[in-house]
Coordinates of C-alpha atoms in Angstrom, one line a residue:
X501 CA -135.9 -84.4 96.8
X502 CA -133.7 -81.4 97.6
X503 CA -135.1 -81.4 101.2
X504 CA -134.2 -85.1 101.7
X505 CA -130.7 -84.5 100.2
X506 CA -130.2 -81.6 102.6
X507 CA -131.2 -83.7 105.6
X508 CA -128.9 -86.5 104.5
X509 CA -126.0 -84.1 104.1
X510 CA -126.7 -82.7 107.6
X511 CA -126.7 -86.2 109.1
X512 CA -123.5 -87.1 107.3
X513 CA -121.8 -83.9 108.6
X514 CA -123.0 -84.6 112.2
X515 CA -121.8 -88.2 112.1
X516 CA -118.4 -87.0 110.8
X517 CA -118.1 -84.5 113.7
X518 CA -118.9 -87.3 116.2
X519 CA -116.2 -89.5 114.7
X520 CA -113.7 -86.6 114.8
X521 CA -114.0 -86.6 118.6
X522 CA -112.7 -90.2 118.8
X523 CA -108.9 -90.1 119.6
X524 CA -106.6 -91.9 117.3
X525 CA -109.1 -92.1 114.4
X526 CA -107.4 -92.6 111.1
X527 CA -108.6 -90.0 108.5
X528 CA -109.0 -90.8 104.9
X529 CA -109.8 -89.1 101.6
X530 CA -108.1 -85.9 100.7
X531 CA -106.0 -85.7 103.9
X532 CA -104.7 -89.2 103.4
X533 CA -103.6 -88.1 100.0
X534 CA -101.7 -85.2 101.5
X535 CA -99.9 -87.6 103.8
X536 CA -98.5 -89.5 100.9
X537 CA -96.6 -86.4 99.6
X538 CA -92.8 -86.4 99.9
X539 CA -93.0 -83.4 102.2
X540 CA -95.6 -84.2 104.9
X541 CA -97.8 -81.2 105.4
X542 CA -99.9 -82.9 108.1
X543 CA -103.7 -83.4 108.3
X544 CA -104.5 -79.9 109.3
X545 CA -108.2 -79.8 108.4
X546 CA -107.4 -79.7 104.6
X547 CA -110.8 -81.2 103.8
X548 CA -112.1 -77.7 104.4
X549 CA -110.2 -75.1 102.3
X550 CA -111.5 -72.2 104.4
X551 CA -110.2 -73.7 107.6
X552 CA -106.8 -74.9 106.1
X553 CA -104.5 -72.0 107.0
X554 CA -106.0 -71.3 110.4
X555 CA -105.9 -75.0 111.4
X556 CA -102.3 -75.3 110.3
X557 CA -101.3 -72.4 112.4
X558 CA -103.2 -73.7 115.4
X559 CA -101.1 -77.0 115.1
X560 CA -97.9 -75.1 116.0
X561 CA -97.4 -74.2 119.7
X562 CA -97.4 -70.4 119.4
X563 CA -96.3 -69.8 123.0
X564 CA -93.4 -72.2 122.6
X565 CA -92.3 -70.4 119.4
X566 CA -92.5 -67.0 121.1
X567 CA -90.3 -68.1 124.0
X568 CA -87.7 -69.7 121.7
X569 CA -87.8 -66.6 119.5
X570 CA -87.3 -64.4 122.5
X571 CA -84.3 -66.4 123.7
X572 CA -82.7 -66.4 120.2
X573 CA -83.1 -62.7 119.7
X574 CA -82.0 -61.8 123.2
X575 CA -79.0 -64.1 122.8
X576 CA -78.1 -62.5 119.4
X577 CA -78.1 -59.0 121.0
X578 CA -76.0 -60.3 124.0
X579 CA -73.5 -62.1 121.7
X580 CA -72.9 -58.8 119.9
X581 CA -72.7 -56.9 123.2
X582 CA -70.2 -59.4 124.7
X583 CA -68.0 -59.7 121.6
X584 CA -68.0 -56.1 120.2
X585 CA -64.7 -55.2 122.0
X586 CA -62.9 -58.5 121.2
X587 CA -61.0 -57.1 118.1
X588 CA -59.2 -54.7 120.5
X589 CA -57.4 -57.8 121.7
X590 CA -54.3 -58.6 119.5
X591 CA -55.4 -62.2 119.4
X592 CA -58.6 -61.1 117.5
X593 CA -57.1 -58.0 115.8
X594 CA -57.9 -59.3 112.3
X595 CA -61.7 -59.6 113.1
X596 CA -64.2 -56.9 112.6
X597 CA -66.4 -55.7 115.5
X598 CA -69.3 -57.5 114.0
X599 CA -67.4 -60.8 113.2
X600 CA -69.0 -62.9 115.9
X601 CA -72.5 -61.4 115.4
X602 CA -72.3 -62.1 111.7
X603 CA -71.3 -65.7 112.2
X604 CA -74.0 -66.1 114.9
X605 CA -76.7 -64.8 112.6
X606 CA -75.5 -67.1 109.8
X607 CA -75.7 -70.0 112.2
X608 CA -79.2 -69.0 113.1
X609 CA -80.3 -68.8 109.5
X610 CA -78.8 -72.2 108.7
X611 CA -80.4 -73.6 111.8
X612 CA -83.8 -72.2 110.8
X613 CA -83.6 -73.9 107.4
X614 CA -82.5 -77.2 108.8
X615 CA -85.2 -77.0 111.5
X616 CA -87.9 -76.4 108.9
X617 CA -86.7 -79.5 107.0
X618 CA -86.6 -81.5 110.3
X619 CA -90.2 -80.4 111.1
X620 CA -91.4 -82.1 107.8
X621 CA -90.1 -85.5 109.0
X622 CA -92.7 -87.7 110.7
X623 CA -91.8 -89.2 114.0
X624 CA -92.1 -92.7 112.4
X625 CA -89.2 -91.8 110.2
X626 CA -87.1 -90.5 113.1
X627 CA -87.7 -93.8 114.8
X628 CA -86.3 -95.6 111.8
X629 CA -83.3 -93.3 111.7
X630 CA -82.5 -93.8 115.4
X631 CA -79.7 -96.4 114.9
X632 CA -78.1 -94.8 111.8
X633 CA -78.1 -91.4 113.4
X634 CA -76.4 -92.7 116.6
X635 CA -73.8 -94.5 114.5
X636 CA -73.1 -91.4 112.5
X637 CA -72.6 -89.4 115.7
X638 CA -70.1 -92.1 117.0
X639 CA -68.2 -91.9 113.7
X640 CA -68.0 -88.1 113.8
X641 CA -66.9 -88.3 117.5
X642 CA -64.1 -90.7 116.4
X643 CA -63.1 -88.5 113.3
X644 CA -62.7 -85.4 115.4
X645 CA -59.8 -87.1 117.2
X646 CA -58.0 -87.8 113.9
X647 CA -55.2 -85.2 113.2
X648 CA -55.8 -82.9 110.2
X649 CA -59.6 -83.6 110.5
X650 CA -60.4 -82.5 114.0
X651 CA -59.8 -78.8 114.9
X652 CA -58.2 -78.0 118.2
X653 CA -59.0 -74.9 120.3
X654 CA -57.4 -74.1 123.7
X655 CA -56.1 -77.7 124.0
X656 CA -59.4 -79.4 123.2
X657 CA -60.1 -81.1 119.8
X658 CA -63.8 -80.9 119.4
X659 CA -64.6 -79.4 116.0
X660 CA -64.6 -80.4 112.3
X661 CA -64.2 -77.5 110.0
X662 CA -66.7 -77.2 107.1
X663 CA -65.4 -73.8 105.9
X664 CA -68.5 -71.7 106.6
X665 CA -68.8 -73.0 110.1
X666 CA -67.1 -75.4 112.5
X667 CA -69.3 -78.4 113.4
X668 CA -69.1 -79.9 116.9
X669 CA -70.0 -83.6 116.8
X670 CA -70.9 -83.7 120.5
X671 CA -73.9 -81.5 119.8
X672 CA -75.2 -84.0 117.2
X673 CA -74.4 -86.8 119.7
X674 CA -76.8 -85.2 122.3
X675 CA -79.7 -85.3 119.9
X676 CA -78.8 -88.7 118.5
X677 CA -78.6 -90.1 122.0
X678 CA -82.1 -88.9 122.8
X679 CA -83.6 -90.4 119.6
X680 CA -81.6 -93.7 120.0
X681 CA -82.5 -94.0 123.8
X682 CA -86.2 -93.4 123.1
X683 CA -86.2 -96.0 120.3
X684 CA -84.2 -98.4 122.5
X685 CA -86.8 -98.1 125.3
X686 CA -89.7 -98.8 122.9
X687 CA -87.9 -101.9 121.7
X688 CA -87.0 -103.1 125.2
X689 CA -90.3 -102.3 126.9
X690 CA -91.0 -106.0 127.6
X691 CA -87.7 -106.6 129.4
X692 CA -87.3 -103.2 131.1
X693 CA -87.3 -104.9 134.5
X694 CA -84.1 -106.9 133.7
X695 CA -80.8 -105.2 134.1
X696 CA -78.6 -107.0 131.6
X697 CA -81.3 -107.1 128.9
X698 CA -82.6 -103.6 129.3
X699 CA -80.0 -101.4 130.8
X700 CA -76.6 -102.8 130.0
X701 CA -76.6 -102.5 126.2
X702 CA -77.7 -98.8 126.5
X703 CA -75.0 -98.2 129.1
X704 CA -72.4 -99.7 126.8
X705 CA -73.5 -97.4 123.9
X706 CA -73.4 -94.3 126.1
X707 CA -70.1 -95.5 127.5
X708 CA -68.6 -95.7 124.0
X709 CA -69.7 -92.2 123.2
X710 CA -68.2 -91.1 126.6
X711 CA -64.8 -92.6 125.7
X712 CA -64.6 -90.5 122.6
X713 CA -65.9 -87.4 124.4
X714 CA -63.4 -87.7 127.3
X715 CA -60.6 -88.1 124.7
X716 CA -61.4 -84.7 123.2
X717 CA -61.7 -83.8 126.2
X718 CA -65.4 -82.7 126.7
X719 CA -66.6 -83.9 130.1
X720 CA -69.5 -81.4 130.0
X721 CA -71.0 -83.0 126.9
X722 CA -70.6 -86.5 128.4
X723 CA -72.4 -85.3 131.5
X724 CA -75.3 -84.1 129.4
X725 CA -75.5 -87.2 127.3
X726 CA -75.3 -89.5 130.4
X727 CA -78.0 -87.5 132.2
X728 CA -80.3 -87.5 129.1
X729 CA -79.9 -91.3 128.6
X730 CA -80.6 -91.9 132.3
X731 CA -83.6 -89.7 132.2
X732 CA -85.1 -91.5 129.2
X733 CA -84.5 -94.9 130.8
X734 CA -86.2 -93.7 134.0
X735 CA -89.2 -92.1 132.2
X736 CA -89.4 -95.3 130.0
X737 CA -90.2 -97.3 133.1
X738 CA -86.8 -98.9 134.1
X739 CA -87.0 -100.4 137.6
X740 CA -86.2 -97.7 140.3
X741 CA -83.6 -99.8 142.0
X742 CA -81.7 -100.2 138.7
X743 CA -82.0 -96.5 138.0
X744 CA -80.4 -95.6 141.4
X745 CA -77.7 -98.3 140.8
X746 CA -76.9 -96.6 137.4
X747 CA -76.9 -93.2 139.1
X748 CA -74.5 -94.4 141.8
X749 CA -72.1 -95.9 139.2
X750 CA -72.1 -92.7 137.1
X751 CA -71.5 -90.5 140.2
X752 CA -68.6 -92.8 141.2
X753 CA -67.2 -92.7 137.7
X754 CA -67.2 -88.9 137.6
X755 CA -65.6 -88.8 141.1
X756 CA -62.8 -91.1 139.9
X757 CA -62.3 -89.0 136.7
X758 CA -62.0 -85.8 138.8
X759 CA -59.7 -87.5 141.4
X760 CA -57.4 -88.9 138.7
X761 CA -57.1 -85.6 136.8
X762 CA -54.9 -82.9 138.4
X763 CA -56.5 -80.0 136.4
X764 CA -60.0 -81.2 137.2
X765 CA -59.1 -81.3 140.9
X766 CA -57.7 -77.8 140.6
X767 CA -61.1 -76.6 139.2
X768 CA -62.9 -78.1 142.2
X769 CA -60.5 -76.4 144.7
X770 CA -60.8 -73.1 142.8
X771 CA -64.6 -73.4 142.9
X772 CA -64.5 -73.8 146.7
X773 CA -62.4 -70.7 147.2
X774 CA -62.2 -68.7 143.9
X775 CA -60.9 -65.4 145.4
X776 CA -57.9 -66.9 147.2
X777 CA -54.5 -65.7 146.2
X778 CA -53.7 -69.2 144.9
X779 CA -56.8 -69.4 142.6
X780 CA -57.9 -65.9 141.7
X781 CA -55.4 -65.6 138.8
X782 CA -55.5 -69.4 138.0
X783 CA -58.3 -71.9 137.7
X784 CA -60.6 -69.5 139.6
X785 CA -60.1 -66.5 137.3
X786 CA -63.2 -67.0 135.1
X787 CA -65.4 -67.6 138.1
X788 CA -64.2 -64.6 140.1
X789 CA -64.8 -62.3 137.1
X790 CA -68.2 -63.9 136.4
X791 CA -69.2 -63.1 140.0
X792 CA -67.8 -59.6 139.8
X793 CA -69.9 -59.0 136.6
X794 CA -73.1 -60.2 138.2
X795 CA -72.3 -58.3 141.4
X796 CA -71.9 -55.1 139.4
X797 CA -75.3 -55.5 137.8
X798 CA -77.1 -55.4 141.2
X799 CA -80.9 -55.2 140.7
X800 CA -81.4 -53.4 137.4
X801 CA -78.0 -53.7 135.7
X802 CA -75.7 -51.1 134.3
X803 CA -77.5 -51.0 131.0
X804 CA -77.2 -52.7 127.6
X805 CA -73.6 -52.3 126.3
X806 CA -72.3 -51.0 129.7
X807 CA -70.5 -54.1 130.8
X808 CA -66.9 -53.6 131.9
X809 CA -66.0 -57.3 132.4
X810 CA -66.5 -58.1 128.7
X811 CA -63.6 -55.7 128.0
X812 CA -61.0 -58.5 128.1
X813 CA -61.5 -59.3 131.8
X814 CA -64.0 -62.2 131.5
X815 CA -62.8 -65.0 129.1
X816 CA -65.4 -66.6 126.9
X817 CA -67.9 -63.8 127.6
X818 CA -69.9 -64.5 124.4
X819 CA -70.0 -68.3 124.9
X820 CA -69.9 -70.1 128.3
X821 CA -70.2 -66.9 130.4
X822 CA -72.9 -65.0 128.4
X823 CA -75.2 -65.1 131.5
X824 CA -72.6 -63.1 133.5
X825 CA -72.7 -60.3 130.9
X826 CA -76.5 -60.5 131.0
X827 CA -76.3 -60.2 134.8
X828 CA -74.0 -57.2 134.6
X829 CA -76.0 -55.3 131.9
X830 CA -79.6 -56.3 133.0
X831 CA -79.0 -57.1 136.7
X832 CA -80.9 -59.5 138.9
X833 CA -84.1 -58.8 136.9
X834 CA -82.5 -60.0 133.6
X835 CA -81.0 -63.1 135.1
X836 CA -84.3 -64.0 136.8
X837 CA -86.1 -63.5 133.5
X838 CA -83.7 -65.8 131.7
X839 CA -84.2 -68.5 134.4
X840 CA -88.0 -68.2 134.2
X841 CA -87.9 -68.5 130.4
X842 CA -85.9 -71.7 130.5
X843 CA -88.1 -73.1 133.3
X844 CA -91.2 -72.5 131.2
X845 CA -89.6 -73.9 128.1
X846 CA -88.4 -77.1 129.8
X847 CA -91.8 -77.6 131.5
X848 CA -93.7 -77.0 128.2
X849 CA -91.6 -79.5 126.3
X850 CA -92.1 -82.1 129.1
X851 CA -95.9 -81.6 128.9
X852 CA -95.8 -82.2 125.1
X853 CA -94.0 -85.4 125.8
X854 CA -96.6 -86.5 128.4
X855 CA -99.4 -85.7 125.9
X856 CA -97.7 -87.9 123.3
X857 CA -97.3 -90.8 125.8
X858 CA -101.0 -90.4 126.8
X859 CA -101.9 -90.8 123.1
X860 CA -99.8 -94.1 123.1
X861 CA -97.0 -92.5 121.1
X862 CA -94.3 -93.6 123.5
X863 CA -91.3 -93.0 121.2
X864 CA -92.4 -89.4 120.4
X865 CA -93.1 -88.8 124.0
X866 CA -89.7 -90.0 125.2
X867 CA -88.0 -87.9 122.5
X868 CA -89.8 -84.7 123.6
X869 CA -89.0 -85.4 127.3
X870 CA -85.4 -86.1 126.4
X871 CA -85.1 -82.7 124.6
X872 CA -86.7 -81.1 127.7
X873 CA -84.1 -82.8 130.0
X874 CA -81.3 -81.8 127.6
X875 CA -82.2 -78.1 127.4
X876 CA -83.2 -77.8 131.1
X877 CA -80.1 -79.7 132.4
X878 CA -77.6 -77.8 130.2
X879 CA -79.1 -74.5 131.1
X880 CA -79.0 -75.4 134.8
X881 CA -75.3 -76.3 134.6
X882 CA -74.4 -73.1 132.7
X883 CA -76.4 -70.9 135.1
X884 CA -74.9 -72.7 138.1
X885 CA -71.4 -72.1 136.8
X886 CA -72.0 -68.5 136.0
X887 CA -73.5 -67.9 139.5
X888 CA -70.8 -69.8 141.3
X889 CA -73.1 -72.5 142.5
X890 CA -71.3 -75.2 140.4
X891 CA -67.7 -75.8 139.4
X892 CA -66.6 -74.3 136.1
X893 CA -67.6 -76.5 133.2
X894 CA -67.5 -75.7 129.5
X895 CA -71.2 -75.8 128.5
X896 CA -73.0 -73.1 126.6
X897 CA -76.4 -71.6 127.4
X898 CA -78.8 -73.2 124.9
X899 CA -80.3 -71.0 122.2
X900 CA -78.4 -68.0 123.5
X901 CA -74.6 -68.5 123.6
X902 CA -72.4 -68.1 120.5
X903 CA -71.8 -71.4 118.8
X904 CA -72.9 -72.5 115.3
X905 CA -73.4 -76.3 115.8
X906 CA -75.0 -75.7 119.3
X907 CA -77.6 -73.3 117.8
X908 CA -78.2 -75.6 114.8
X909 CA -78.9 -78.7 116.9
X910 CA -80.9 -76.7 119.5
X911 CA -83.2 -75.5 116.7
X912 CA -83.5 -79.0 115.1
X913 CA -84.5 -80.4 118.6
X914 CA -87.1 -77.7 119.0
X915 CA -88.5 -78.4 115.5
X916 CA -88.8 -82.1 116.4
X917 CA -90.7 -81.1 119.6
X918 CA -93.0 -78.9 117.5
X919 CA -93.6 -81.8 115.1
X920 CA -94.5 -84.0 118.1
X921 CA -96.9 -81.4 119.3
X922 CA -98.5 -81.0 115.9
X923 CA -99.0 -84.8 115.6
X924 CA -100.5 -84.8 119.1
X925 CA -103.1 -82.2 118.1
X926 CA -103.7 -83.9 114.8
X927 CA -104.6 -87.1 116.6
X928 CA -106.8 -85.3 119.2
X929 CA -108.7 -83.8 116.3
X930 CA -109.2 -87.3 114.9
X931 CA -106.6 -87.2 112.2
X932 CA -103.7 -89.6 111.4
X933 CA -100.4 -88.7 113.0

C-alpha cells in the first residue's frame, strides 16, 4: 500500500511539473488564496515553503535593481558635490551645506516607500486606474496655475507646496500619460487603422495637457509627454502613415511655438553660437559653462569634489546640469559610464515590455515600453543639452538630478516595471499574473 501511494505521489508530482511548463496556466490552491490578500504577494512558488524566499527574490530583476541603485547612489553623491558650495551665495545663505543633500535623501526615502506600495498593485488594477489617474494629473496641472496654490520659481509656476517637499504635477502627468495611453491603445485595438477613431481622441487629451504645461511654461515636459504618447501609439500598432502624420504635426507645432516666442528663439541662436559676445553672458551662459566644465574634466576628470564650475559659475549645477559636474569631476570616463548605464536601463525596460506583449499582456507591455521611452528620451535630452548637442531645455537627468517629485515618480515607474517583470516570470512558471 505504501509503495502504491509513493508511486501515485510521484506521478502526481510529475504531472504537476509538466503543467507548470504551460505558459498562462492559472494556478490554484494555496497560491490562489495568497492572490486574494489585500496586499498581493504574487505566486512565487509559495506551495513549497522551502522554495518561497528564493523564488520570490528570483522574481525581481536583480540586474535592473543594481543599475537603478547605482544611478541613485551616484546621483546622491553628485548632488552633494554640486550643491555643497551653494550656501556661500547670498541667495542661499540661510541654507546649510547639506541642505540639498538632506532634501534629496528624504525624497529618495519617500520614493522608496511609495515605490514599494506601487509594486504591490497588480497591473489589472493600474489598468482600471488609467482614466482617474490621468484626470487627476490634469486637475493638478490646472491647479498649479492658480495663484496662492502654484509656486513660482525663476518665472515658471510648476510646483505645489506640501511643506516637506514641493510636488511638480508634470512629473505625475508623464506617468499618467503612459498608463492612460497604454489603456487607450488596448481599448482602441480594433480601430487602430482609423485616424479619427484611434488617434484623434488621444491627441486631444495630450493637447489639453500640453496647454496647461505651456502655460506654466514647461515645454520640456510637454515634449516628453508628446514623445511618450506617440511612442505608445506606434508600438501599439497605429498605421505608419498616421504615425508620421502625427510626427509632422508635432514638429510643426514646436517650430511655430519657437518662432512665436522671442526668448525661445534666443535660446536657439545661443545654442548655435554660445561663445559669441552676444550670447556668452546671456542665453548661452549655462551652455558655455557646461562645456567648460566638461572640457576641464578631459579623460579622467579632476577628481570628486574638485569641480570649479559648481562654485557659482554654472547655474543649476545640481539639477539640469548635473552631468556637466560629473564630466568635470570624472571626465570622459564618467560621462561614458552614465550614458552606458542609461542605455542598458532603457533597453532592459523595453525587453521586459516585449516579454509582456509576447505573453499577451498588451497593456502591461505598453506601459513598460512607455517607461523605457520616458527615461531614455529624457536622459537623451538632458545629456544632449549638457554636451551642447541640443538647445538648452529644463529637463533633469532621471534618477540622478536633484528634485523630489522627479525622483518620486521615477522610482514609482521603475517599481511598476519590476511588477510587470515579476508577473511575466510568474506566468512563465505557470502561475497566475
